[in-house]
XYZ file of C-alpha atoms in Angstrom:
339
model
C -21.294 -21.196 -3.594
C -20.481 -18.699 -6.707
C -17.523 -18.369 -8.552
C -17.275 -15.154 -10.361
C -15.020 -14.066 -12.961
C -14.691 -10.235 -13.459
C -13.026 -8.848 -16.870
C -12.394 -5.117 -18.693
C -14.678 -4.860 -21.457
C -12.560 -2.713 -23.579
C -8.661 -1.483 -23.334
C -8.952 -1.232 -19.662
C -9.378 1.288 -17.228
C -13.193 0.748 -17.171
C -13.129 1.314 -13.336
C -12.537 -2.751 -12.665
C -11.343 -1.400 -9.470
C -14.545 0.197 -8.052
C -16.236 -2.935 -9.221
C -14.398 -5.279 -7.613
C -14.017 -3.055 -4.330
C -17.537 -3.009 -4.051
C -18.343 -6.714 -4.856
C -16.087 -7.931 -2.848
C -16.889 -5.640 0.333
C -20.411 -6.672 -0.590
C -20.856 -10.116 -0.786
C -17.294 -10.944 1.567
C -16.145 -14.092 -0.926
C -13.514 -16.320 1.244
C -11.030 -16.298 -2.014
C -10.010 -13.213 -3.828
C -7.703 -14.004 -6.397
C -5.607 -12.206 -9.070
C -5.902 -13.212 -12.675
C -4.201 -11.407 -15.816
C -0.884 -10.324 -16.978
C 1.151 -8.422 -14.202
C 2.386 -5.232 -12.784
C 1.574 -3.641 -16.102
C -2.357 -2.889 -15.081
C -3.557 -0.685 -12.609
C -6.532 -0.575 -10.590
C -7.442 2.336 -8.695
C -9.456 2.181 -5.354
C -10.968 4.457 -3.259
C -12.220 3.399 0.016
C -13.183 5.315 3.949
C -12.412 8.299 2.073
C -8.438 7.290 1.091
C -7.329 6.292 -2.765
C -4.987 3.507 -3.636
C -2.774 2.187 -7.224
C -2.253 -1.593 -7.014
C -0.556 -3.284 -9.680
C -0.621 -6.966 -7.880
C -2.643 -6.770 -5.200
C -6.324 -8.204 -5.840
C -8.782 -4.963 -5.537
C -11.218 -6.748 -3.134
C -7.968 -6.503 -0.337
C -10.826 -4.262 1.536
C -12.906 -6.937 2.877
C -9.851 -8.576 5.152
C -11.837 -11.523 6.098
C -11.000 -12.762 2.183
C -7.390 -14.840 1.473
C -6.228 -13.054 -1.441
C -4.368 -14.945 -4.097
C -2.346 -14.027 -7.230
C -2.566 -17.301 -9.806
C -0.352 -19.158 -11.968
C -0.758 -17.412 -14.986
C 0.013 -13.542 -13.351
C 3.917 -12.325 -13.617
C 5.220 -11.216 -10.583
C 7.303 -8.390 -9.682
C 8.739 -9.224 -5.881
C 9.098 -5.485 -5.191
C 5.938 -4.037 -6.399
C 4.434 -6.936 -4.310
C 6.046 -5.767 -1.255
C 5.983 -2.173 -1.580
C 2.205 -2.895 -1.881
C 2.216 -4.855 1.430
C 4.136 -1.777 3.032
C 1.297 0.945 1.506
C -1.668 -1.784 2.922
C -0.507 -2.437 6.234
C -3.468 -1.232 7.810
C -5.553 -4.452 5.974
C -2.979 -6.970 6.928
C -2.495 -7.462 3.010
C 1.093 -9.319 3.543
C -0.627 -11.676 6.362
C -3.418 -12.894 3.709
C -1.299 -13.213 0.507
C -0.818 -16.053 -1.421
C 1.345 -16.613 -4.498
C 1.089 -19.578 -6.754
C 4.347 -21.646 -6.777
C 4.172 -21.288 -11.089
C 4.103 -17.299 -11.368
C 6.859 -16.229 -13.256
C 8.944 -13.348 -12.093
C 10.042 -10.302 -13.593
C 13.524 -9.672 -13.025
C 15.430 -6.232 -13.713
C 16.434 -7.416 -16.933
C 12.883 -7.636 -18.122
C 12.530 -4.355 -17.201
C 15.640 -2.971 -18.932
C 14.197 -4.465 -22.324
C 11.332 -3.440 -22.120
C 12.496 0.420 -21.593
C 15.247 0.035 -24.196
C 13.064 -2.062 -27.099
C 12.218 0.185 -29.701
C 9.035 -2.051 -30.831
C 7.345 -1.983 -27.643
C 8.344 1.501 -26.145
C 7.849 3.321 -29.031
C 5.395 1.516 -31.470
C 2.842 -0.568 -29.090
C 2.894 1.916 -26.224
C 4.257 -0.935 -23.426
C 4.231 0.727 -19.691
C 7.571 -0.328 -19.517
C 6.914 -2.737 -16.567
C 8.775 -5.607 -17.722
C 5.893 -7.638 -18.397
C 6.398 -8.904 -22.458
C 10.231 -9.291 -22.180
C 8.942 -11.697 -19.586
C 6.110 -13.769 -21.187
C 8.508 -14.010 -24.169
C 11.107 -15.232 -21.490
C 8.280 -18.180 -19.967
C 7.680 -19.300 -23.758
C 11.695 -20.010 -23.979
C 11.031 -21.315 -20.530
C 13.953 -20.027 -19.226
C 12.826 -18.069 -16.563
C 12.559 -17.973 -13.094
C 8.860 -19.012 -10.507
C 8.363 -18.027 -7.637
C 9.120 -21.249 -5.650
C 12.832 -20.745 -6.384
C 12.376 -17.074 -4.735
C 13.603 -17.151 -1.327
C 12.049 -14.083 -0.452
C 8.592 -15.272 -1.689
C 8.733 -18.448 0.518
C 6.885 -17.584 3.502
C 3.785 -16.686 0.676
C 3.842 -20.017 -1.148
C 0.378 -21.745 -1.677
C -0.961 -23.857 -4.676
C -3.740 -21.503 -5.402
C -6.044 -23.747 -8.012
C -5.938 -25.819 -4.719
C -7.009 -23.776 -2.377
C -10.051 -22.005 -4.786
C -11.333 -25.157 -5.959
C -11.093 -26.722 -2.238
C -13.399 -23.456 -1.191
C -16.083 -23.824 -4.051
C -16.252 -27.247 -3.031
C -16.470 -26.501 -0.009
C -19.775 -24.118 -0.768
C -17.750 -20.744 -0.250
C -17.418 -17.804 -2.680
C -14.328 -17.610 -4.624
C -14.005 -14.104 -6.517
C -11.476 -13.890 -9.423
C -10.449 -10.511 -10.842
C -9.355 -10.107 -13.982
C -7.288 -6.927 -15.151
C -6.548 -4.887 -18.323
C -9.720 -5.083 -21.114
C -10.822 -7.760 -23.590
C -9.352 -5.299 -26.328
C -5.511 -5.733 -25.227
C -6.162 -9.479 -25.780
C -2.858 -11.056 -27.413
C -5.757 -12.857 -29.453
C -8.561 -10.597 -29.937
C -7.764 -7.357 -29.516
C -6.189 -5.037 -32.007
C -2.985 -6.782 -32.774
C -0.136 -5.591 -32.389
C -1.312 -3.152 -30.395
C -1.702 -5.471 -27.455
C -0.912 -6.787 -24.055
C 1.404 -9.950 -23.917
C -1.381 -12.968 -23.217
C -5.240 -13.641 -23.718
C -7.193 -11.498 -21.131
C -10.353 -12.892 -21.323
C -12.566 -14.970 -19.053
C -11.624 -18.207 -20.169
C -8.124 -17.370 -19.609
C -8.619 -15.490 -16.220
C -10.533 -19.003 -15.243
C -7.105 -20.763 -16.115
C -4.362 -18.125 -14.666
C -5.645 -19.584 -11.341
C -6.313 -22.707 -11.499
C -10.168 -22.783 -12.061
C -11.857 -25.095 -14.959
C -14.861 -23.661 -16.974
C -17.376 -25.842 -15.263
C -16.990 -24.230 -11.809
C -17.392 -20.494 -13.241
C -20.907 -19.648 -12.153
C -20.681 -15.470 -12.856
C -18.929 -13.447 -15.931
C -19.010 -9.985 -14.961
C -18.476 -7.662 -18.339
C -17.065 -4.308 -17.063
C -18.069 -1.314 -19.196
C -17.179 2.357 -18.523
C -19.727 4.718 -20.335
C -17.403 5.929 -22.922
C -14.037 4.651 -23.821
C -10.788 5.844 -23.261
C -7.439 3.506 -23.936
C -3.619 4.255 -22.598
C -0.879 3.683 -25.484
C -1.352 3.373 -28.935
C -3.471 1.264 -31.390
C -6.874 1.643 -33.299
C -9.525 3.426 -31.506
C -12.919 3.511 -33.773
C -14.979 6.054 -31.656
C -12.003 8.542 -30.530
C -12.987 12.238 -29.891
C -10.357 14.572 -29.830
C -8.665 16.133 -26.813
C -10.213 19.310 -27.021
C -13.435 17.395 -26.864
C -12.836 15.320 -24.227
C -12.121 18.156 -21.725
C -14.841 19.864 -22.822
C -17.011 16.692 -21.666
C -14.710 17.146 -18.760
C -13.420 13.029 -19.099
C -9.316 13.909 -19.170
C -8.405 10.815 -17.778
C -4.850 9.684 -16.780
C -2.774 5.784 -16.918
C -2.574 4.677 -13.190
C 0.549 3.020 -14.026
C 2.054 5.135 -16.396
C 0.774 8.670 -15.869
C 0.067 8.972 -19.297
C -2.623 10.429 -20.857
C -5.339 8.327 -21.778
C -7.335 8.719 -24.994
C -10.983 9.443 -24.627
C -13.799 8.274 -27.009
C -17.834 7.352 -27.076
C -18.879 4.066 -25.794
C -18.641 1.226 -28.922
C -21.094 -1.157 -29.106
C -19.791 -3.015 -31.432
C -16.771 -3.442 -29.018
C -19.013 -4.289 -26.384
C -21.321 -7.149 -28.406
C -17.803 -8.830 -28.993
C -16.648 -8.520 -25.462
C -19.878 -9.975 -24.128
C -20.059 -12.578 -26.725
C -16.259 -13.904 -26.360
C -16.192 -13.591 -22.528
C -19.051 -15.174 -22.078
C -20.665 -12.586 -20.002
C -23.909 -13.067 -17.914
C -23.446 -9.382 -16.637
C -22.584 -6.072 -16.853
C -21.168 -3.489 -14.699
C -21.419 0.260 -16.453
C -19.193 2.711 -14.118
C -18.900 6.278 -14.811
C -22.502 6.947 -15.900
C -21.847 9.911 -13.806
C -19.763 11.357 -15.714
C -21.549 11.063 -19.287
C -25.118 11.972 -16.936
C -26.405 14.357 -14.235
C -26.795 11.280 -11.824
C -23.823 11.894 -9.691
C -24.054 9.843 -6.234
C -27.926 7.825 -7.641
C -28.273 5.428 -5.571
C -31.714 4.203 -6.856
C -32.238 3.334 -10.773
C -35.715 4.647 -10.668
C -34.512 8.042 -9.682
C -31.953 7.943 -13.215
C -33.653 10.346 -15.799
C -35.129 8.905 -19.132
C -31.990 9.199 -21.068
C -29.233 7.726 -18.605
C -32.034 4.482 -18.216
C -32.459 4.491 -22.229
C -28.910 4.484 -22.654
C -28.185 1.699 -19.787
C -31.374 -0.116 -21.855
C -29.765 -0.132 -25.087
C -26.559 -1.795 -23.678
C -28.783 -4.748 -22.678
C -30.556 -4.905 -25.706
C -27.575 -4.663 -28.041
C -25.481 -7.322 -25.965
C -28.457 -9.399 -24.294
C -26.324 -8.761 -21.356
C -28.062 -7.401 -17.926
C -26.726 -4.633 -16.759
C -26.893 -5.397 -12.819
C -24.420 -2.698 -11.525
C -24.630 1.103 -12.131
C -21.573 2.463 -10.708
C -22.616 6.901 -10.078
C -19.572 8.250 -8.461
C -16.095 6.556 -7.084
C -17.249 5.611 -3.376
C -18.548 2.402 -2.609
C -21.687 3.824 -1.652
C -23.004 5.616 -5.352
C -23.490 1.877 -6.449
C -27.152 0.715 -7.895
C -26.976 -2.712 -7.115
C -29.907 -4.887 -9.446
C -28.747 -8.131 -9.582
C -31.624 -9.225 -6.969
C -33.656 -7.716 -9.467
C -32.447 -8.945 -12.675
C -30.870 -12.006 -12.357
């Protein structure tokens, strides 16, 4: 049995989504399950040639012999949930979901403050999705879980139960973390943040999971950085530059604009060090090096395979998964090697 964790290494969007697709379709756990904040991240996935947004439904929803979960510690907007069920009919999403009794549910309200709050709209850059006004509202505890949602009934399951029964039980439970290590309410660059801890450790906890039974921390790096929203950013290029590298990037939950800069290793020593990691997945190498659809490391020219070496050496982090364009397929896979 393994128990993986996978986590953003920076301020998200470091292709988590790709990752996960391709892990999941790849080594078909029995358990996917959704750690992190809420409908406020993203995670794009392209897949037999079609591209989908979730916001609550776990990446991995490809392999459909997996129960997906959504954990404790994730908010839970009812009709993003279901809207997503309606876009993934064709994977019998709704049949296989599970929501944790404890999630706490974003209501319309939450949504209205967070649109109308002048701190978080304005200032921090919030996508508006409800999700502070309602972590605020589950430190007050005054608001509402999903158990007391009629409508959620029919998807009730205790999910810390049902992944700890399956690593017990010898299967593979995969847990997938969103937004980056940077956004953390605790590490990142305050107050420029999302509203909890989104690292491992936390991810472990949002569903249920104790540290002892976490086999795999998977460190997600894109090959430069880019961040949605506003808030320090140490190794920002301008705009001008960025589209002349060709990375103009867009928020899959906002639309906005993202900001583009070079990859930080000083970012990523921290990430590695504070999550724990025992690898590292590096997406986008296309796009920073003619390697566009690789699907063998030896055929990666000196400087892509110097760069991808000075990640490991920096971090002491192996970098087992070289992602070379957005299908499943441009994936160099060397954790057989490596690990």
């Amino acid at each position: 049995m393994t128990c993986s964790i996978l986590v953003g290494g920076a301020w998200g969007d470091e292709g988590k989504g790709k990752c996960i697709t391709y892990l999941c379709d790849n080594d078909k756990p029995s358990i996917i399950a959704r750690a992190g904040v809420g409908p406020n991240a993203g995670h794009s996935v392209e897949f037999n040639g079609e591209k989908y947004g979730l916001r609550l439904t776990p990446s991995g929803f490809v392999h459909t012999g997996a129960k997906l979960m959504i954990g404790a510690g994730v908010l839970v907007n009812p009709d993003v949930l279901f809207n997503e069920f309606e876009n993934l009919k064709k994977y019998n999403v709704k049949e296989r979901m599970c929501v944790d009794p404890r999630c706490a549910i974003i209501s319309k309200e939450h949504l209205e403050r967070d649109v109308k709050s002048e701190h978080l709209a304005k200032k921090i850059g919030s996508t508006g999705s409800g999700c502070g006004p309602a972590n605020s509202d589950r430190v007050l505890r005054t608001i509402d879980l999903a158990k007391d949602i009629p409508e959620l009934e029919e998807y009730i399951t205790d999910v810390s139960v049902a992944c700890n029964e399956a690593i017990d039980n010898g299967e593979d439970v995969f847990i997938e973390g969103s937004q980056g290590f940077a956004l953390s309410l605790y590490y990142g660059t305050y107050p420029f943040v999302t509203s909890k801890d989104t690292t491992a450790s936390t991810f472990a906890a949002d569903v249920g999971v104790g540290p002892t039974k976490v086999d795999e921390v998977i460190n997600v790096f894109k090959s430069y950085i880019s961040r949605v929203g506003e808030g320090p950013f140490p190794t920002e290029m301008t705009q001008e530059e960025a589209e002349s590298k060709g990375l103009e990037e867009y928020g899959v939950v906002t639309g906005r604009r993202r900001r583009i800069g070079y990859f930080d290793m000083e970012l990523a020593k921290e990430s590695c060090r504070i999550n724990g990691a025992t690898q590292i997945a590096l997406t986008c190498v296309d796009r920073l090096f003619d390697c566009a659809r690789v699907q063998d490391y030896d055929q990666l020219s000196a400087e892509t395979k110097a760069f991808i070496e000075d990640i490991q050496t920096e971090t002491g982090v192996p970098v087992t998964i070289i992602s070379t364009g957005p299908d499943l397929k441009d994936t160099i896979d060397l954790r057989k090697e490596l690990l």
